[in-house]
mmCIF file of N, CA and C in Angstrom:
data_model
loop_
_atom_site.group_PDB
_atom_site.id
_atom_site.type_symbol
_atom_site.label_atom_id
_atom_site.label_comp_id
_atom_site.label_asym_id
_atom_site.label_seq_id
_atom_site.Cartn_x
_atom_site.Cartn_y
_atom_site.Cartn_z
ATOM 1 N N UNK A 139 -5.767 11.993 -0.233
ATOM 2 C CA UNK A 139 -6.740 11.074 -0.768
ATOM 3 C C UNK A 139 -6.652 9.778 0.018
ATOM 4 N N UNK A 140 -8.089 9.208 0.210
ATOM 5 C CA UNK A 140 -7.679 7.800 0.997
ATOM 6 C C UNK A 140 -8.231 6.567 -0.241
ATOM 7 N N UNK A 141 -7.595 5.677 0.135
ATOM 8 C CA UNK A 141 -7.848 4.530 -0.627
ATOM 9 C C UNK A 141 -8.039 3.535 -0.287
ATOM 10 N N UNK A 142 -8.661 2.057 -0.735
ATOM 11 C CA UNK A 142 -9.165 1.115 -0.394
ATOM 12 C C UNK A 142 -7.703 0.094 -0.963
ATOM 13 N N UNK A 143 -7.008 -0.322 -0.152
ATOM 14 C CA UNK A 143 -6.366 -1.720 -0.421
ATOM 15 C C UNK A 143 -6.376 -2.824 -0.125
ATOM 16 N N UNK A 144 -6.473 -3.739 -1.449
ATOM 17 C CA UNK A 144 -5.966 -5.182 -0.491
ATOM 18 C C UNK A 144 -5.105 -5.870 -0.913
ATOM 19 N N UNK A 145 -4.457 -6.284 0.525
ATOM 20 C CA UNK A 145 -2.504 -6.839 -0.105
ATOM 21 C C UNK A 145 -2.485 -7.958 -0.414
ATOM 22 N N UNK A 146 -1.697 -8.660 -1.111
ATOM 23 C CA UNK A 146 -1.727 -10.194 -1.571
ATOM 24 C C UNK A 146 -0.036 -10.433 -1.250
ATOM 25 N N UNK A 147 0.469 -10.349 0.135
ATOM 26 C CA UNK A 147 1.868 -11.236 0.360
ATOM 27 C C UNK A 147 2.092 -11.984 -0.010
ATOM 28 N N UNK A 148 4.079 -12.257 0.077
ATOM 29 C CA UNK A 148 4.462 -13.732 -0.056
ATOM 30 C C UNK A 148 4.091 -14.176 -2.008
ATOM 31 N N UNK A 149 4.027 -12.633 -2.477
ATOM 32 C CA UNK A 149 3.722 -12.622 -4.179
ATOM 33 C C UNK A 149 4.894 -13.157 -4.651
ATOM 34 N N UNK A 150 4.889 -13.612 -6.241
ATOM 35 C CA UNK A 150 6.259 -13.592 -6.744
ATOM 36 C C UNK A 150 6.810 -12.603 -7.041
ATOM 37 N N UNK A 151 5.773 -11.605 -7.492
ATOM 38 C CA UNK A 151 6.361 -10.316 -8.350
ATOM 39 C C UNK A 151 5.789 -9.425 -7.618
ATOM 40 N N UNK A 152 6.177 -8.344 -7.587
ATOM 41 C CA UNK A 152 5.791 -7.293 -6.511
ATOM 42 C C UNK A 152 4.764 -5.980 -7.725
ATOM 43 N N UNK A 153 3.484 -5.428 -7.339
ATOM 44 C CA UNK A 153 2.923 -4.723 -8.610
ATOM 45 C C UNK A 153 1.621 -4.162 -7.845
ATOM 46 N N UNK A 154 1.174 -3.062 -8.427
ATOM 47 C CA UNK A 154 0.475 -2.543 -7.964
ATOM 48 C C UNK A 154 -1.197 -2.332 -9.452
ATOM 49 N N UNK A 155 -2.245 -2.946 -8.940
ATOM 50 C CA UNK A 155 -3.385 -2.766 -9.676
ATOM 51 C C UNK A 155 -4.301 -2.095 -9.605
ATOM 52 N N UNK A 156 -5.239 -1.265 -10.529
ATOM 53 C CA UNK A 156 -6.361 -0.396 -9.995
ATOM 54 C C UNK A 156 -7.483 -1.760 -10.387
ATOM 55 N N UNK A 157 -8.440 -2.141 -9.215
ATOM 56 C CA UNK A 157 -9.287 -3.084 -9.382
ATOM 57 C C UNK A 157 -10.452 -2.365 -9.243
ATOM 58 N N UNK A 158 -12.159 -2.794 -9.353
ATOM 59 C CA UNK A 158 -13.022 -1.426 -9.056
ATOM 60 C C UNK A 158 -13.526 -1.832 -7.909
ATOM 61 N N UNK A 159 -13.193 -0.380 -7.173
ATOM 62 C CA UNK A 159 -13.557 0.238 -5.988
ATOM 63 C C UNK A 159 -12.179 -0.072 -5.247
ATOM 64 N N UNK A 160 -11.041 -0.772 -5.901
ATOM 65 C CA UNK A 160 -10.022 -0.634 -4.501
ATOM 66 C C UNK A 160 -9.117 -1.307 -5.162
ATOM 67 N N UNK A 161 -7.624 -1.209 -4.486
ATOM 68 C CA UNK A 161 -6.371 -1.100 -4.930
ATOM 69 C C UNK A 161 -6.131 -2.628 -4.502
ATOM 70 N N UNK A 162 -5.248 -3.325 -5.473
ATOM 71 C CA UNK A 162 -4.560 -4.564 -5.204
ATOM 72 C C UNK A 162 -2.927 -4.294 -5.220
ATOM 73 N N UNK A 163 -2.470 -4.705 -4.347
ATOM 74 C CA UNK A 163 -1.028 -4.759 -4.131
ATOM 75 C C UNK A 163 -0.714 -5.581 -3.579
ATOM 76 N N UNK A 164 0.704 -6.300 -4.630
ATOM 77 C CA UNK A 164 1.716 -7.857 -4.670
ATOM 78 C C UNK A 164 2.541 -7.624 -3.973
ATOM 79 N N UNK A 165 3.127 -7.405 -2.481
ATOM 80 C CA UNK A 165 4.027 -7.653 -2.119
ATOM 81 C C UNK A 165 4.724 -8.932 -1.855
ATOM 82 N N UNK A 166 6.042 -8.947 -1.870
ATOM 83 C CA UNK A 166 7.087 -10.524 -1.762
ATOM 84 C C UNK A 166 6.973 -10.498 -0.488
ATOM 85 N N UNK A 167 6.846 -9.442 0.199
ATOM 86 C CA UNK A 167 7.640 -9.449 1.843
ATOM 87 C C UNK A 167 6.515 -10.576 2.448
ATOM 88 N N UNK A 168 6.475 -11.030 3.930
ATOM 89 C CA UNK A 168 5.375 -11.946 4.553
ATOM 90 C C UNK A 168 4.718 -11.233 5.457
ATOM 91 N N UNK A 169 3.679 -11.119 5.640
ATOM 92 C CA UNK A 169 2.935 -10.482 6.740
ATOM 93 C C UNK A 169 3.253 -10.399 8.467
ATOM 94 N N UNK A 170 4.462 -10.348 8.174
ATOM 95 C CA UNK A 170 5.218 -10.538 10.099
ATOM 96 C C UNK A 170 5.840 -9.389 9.839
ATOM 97 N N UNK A 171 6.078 -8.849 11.080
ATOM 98 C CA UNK A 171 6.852 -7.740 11.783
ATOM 99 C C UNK A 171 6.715 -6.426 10.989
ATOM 100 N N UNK A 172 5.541 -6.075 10.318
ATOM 101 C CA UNK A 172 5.505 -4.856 9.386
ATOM 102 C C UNK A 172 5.914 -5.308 8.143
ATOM 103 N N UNK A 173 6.731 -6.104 8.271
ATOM 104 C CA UNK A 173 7.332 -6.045 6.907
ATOM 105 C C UNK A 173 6.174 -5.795 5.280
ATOM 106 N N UNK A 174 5.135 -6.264 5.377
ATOM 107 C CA UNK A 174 4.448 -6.185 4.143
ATOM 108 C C UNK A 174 4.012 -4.954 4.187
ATOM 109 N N UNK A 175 3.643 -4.363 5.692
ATOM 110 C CA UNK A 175 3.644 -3.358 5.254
ATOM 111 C C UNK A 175 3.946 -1.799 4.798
ATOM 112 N N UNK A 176 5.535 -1.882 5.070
ATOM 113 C CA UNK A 176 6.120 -1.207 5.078
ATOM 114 C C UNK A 176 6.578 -1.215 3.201
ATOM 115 N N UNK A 177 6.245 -2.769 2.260
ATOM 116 C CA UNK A 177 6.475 -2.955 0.919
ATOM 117 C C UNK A 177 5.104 -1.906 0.508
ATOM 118 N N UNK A 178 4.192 -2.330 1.173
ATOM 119 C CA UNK A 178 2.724 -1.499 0.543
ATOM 120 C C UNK A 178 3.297 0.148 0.332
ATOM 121 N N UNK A 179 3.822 0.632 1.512
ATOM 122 C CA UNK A 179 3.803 2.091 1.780
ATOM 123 C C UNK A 179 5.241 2.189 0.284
ATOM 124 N N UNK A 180 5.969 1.410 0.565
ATOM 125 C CA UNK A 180 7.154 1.868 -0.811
ATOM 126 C C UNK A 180 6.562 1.724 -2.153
ATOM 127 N N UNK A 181 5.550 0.712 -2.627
ATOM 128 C CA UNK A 181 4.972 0.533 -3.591
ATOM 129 C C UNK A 181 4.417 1.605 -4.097
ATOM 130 N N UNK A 182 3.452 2.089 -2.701
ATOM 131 C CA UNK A 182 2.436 3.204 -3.684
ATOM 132 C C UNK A 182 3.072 4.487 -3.558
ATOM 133 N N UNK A 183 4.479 4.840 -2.756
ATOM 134 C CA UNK A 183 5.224 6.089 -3.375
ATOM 135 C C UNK A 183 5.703 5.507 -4.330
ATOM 136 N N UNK A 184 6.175 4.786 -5.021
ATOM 137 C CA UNK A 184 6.694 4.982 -6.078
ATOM 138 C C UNK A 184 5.339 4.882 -7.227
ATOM 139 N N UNK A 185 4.480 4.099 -7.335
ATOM 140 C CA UNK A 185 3.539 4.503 -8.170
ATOM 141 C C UNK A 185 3.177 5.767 -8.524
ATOM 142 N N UNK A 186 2.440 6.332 -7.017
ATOM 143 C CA UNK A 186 2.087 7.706 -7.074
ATOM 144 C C UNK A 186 2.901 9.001 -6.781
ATOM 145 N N UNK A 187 4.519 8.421 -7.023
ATOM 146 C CA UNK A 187 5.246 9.311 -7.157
ATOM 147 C C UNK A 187 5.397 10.175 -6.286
ATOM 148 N N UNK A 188 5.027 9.763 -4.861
ATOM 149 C CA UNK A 188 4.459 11.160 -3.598
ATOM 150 C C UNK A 188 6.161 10.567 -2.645
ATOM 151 N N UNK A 189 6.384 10.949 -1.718
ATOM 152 C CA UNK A 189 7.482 10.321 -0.811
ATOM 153 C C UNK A 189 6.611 9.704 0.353
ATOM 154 N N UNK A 190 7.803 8.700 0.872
ATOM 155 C CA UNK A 190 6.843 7.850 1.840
ATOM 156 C C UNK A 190 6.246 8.563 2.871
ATOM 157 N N UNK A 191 6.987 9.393 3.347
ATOM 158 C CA UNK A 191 6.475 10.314 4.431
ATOM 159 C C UNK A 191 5.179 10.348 4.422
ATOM 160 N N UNK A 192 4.677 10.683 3.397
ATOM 161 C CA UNK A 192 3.174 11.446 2.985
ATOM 162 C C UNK A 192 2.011 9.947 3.062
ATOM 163 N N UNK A 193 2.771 8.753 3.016
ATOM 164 C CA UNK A 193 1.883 7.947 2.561
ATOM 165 C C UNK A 193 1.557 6.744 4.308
ATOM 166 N N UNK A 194 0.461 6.953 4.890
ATOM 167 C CA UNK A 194 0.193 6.493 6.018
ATOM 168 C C UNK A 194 -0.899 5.216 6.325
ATOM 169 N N UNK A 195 -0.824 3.953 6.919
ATOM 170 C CA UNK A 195 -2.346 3.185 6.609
ATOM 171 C C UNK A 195 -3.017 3.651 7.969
ATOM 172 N N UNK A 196 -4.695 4.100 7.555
ATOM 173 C CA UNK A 196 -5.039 4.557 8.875
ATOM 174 C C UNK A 196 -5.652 3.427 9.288
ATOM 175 N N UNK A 197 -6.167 2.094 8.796
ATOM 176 C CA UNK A 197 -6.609 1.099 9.045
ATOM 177 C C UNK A 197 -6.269 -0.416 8.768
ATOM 178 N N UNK A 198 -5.944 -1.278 9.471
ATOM 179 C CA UNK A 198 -6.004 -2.752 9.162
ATOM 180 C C UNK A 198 -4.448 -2.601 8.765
ATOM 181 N N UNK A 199 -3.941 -2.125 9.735
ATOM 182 C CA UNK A 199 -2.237 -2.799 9.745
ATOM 183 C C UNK A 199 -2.245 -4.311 10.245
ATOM 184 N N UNK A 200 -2.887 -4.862 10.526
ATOM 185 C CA UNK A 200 -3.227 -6.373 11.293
ATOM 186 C C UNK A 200 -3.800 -6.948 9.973
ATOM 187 N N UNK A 201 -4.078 -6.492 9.325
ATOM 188 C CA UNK A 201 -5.771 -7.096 8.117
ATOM 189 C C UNK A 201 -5.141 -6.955 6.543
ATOM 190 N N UNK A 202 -5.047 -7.626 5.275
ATOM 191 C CA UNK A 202 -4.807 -7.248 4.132
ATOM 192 C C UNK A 202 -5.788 -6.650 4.069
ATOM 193 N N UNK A 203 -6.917 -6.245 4.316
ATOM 194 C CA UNK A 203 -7.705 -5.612 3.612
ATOM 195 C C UNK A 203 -7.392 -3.997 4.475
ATOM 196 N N UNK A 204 -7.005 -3.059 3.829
ATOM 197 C CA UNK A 204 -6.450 -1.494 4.228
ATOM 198 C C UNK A 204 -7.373 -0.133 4.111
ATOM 199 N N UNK A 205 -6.611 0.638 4.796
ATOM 200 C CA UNK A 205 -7.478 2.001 4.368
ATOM 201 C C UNK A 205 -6.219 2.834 3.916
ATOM 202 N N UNK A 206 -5.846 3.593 3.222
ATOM 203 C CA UNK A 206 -4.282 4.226 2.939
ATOM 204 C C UNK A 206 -4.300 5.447 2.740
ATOM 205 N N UNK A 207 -4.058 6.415 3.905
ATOM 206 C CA UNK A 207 -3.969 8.066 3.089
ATOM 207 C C UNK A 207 -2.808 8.266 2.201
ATOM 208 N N UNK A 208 -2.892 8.971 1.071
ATOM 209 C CA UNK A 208 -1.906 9.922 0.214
ATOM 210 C C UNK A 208 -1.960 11.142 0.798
ATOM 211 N N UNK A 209 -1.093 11.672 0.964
ATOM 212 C CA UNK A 209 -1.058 12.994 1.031
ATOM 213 C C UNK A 209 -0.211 14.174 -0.418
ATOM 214 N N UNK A 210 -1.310 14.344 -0.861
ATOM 215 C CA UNK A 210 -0.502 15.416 -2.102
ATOM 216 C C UNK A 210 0.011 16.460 -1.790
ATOM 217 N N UNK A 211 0.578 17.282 -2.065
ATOM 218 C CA UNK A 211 1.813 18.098 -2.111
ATOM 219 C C UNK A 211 1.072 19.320 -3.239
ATOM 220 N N UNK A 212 0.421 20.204 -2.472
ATOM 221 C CA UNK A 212 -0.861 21.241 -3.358
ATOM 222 C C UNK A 212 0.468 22.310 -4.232
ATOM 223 N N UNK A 213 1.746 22.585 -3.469
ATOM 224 C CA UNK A 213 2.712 23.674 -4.391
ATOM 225 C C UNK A 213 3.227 22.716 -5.677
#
């Protein structure tokens, strides 16, 4: 499944929201060296319960505003 995110770094609290038409996610980390987005990819495995492996951004690693595949696990 792909999804629409947009990140809000440098949060106090770290949390993940369904907003309509697209995902909000609080990361603490700052938008340098991956770091935020490597919080995005841990956030939404643990939300959606999938492992990080599965979870990839195919767009706007440069940009808060994202594109994010899930990959489900069909067995």
């Amino acid at each position: 499944m792909k999804i629409s995110v947009k990140v809000k770094p440098n949060s106090k609290i770290e949390k993940v929201e369904k907003a309509e038409g697209f995902w909000l996610i609080y990361v603490k980390e700052p938008p340098q060296e991956d770091r935020a987005n490597l919080a995005v990819i841990n956030l939404l495995s643990e939300y959606f319960k999938v492992p990080k492996s599965r979870i990839s951004i195919l767009k706007g690693k440069k940009s808060r505003q994202k594109i994010v595949e899930i990959v489900n696990s069909t067995s």
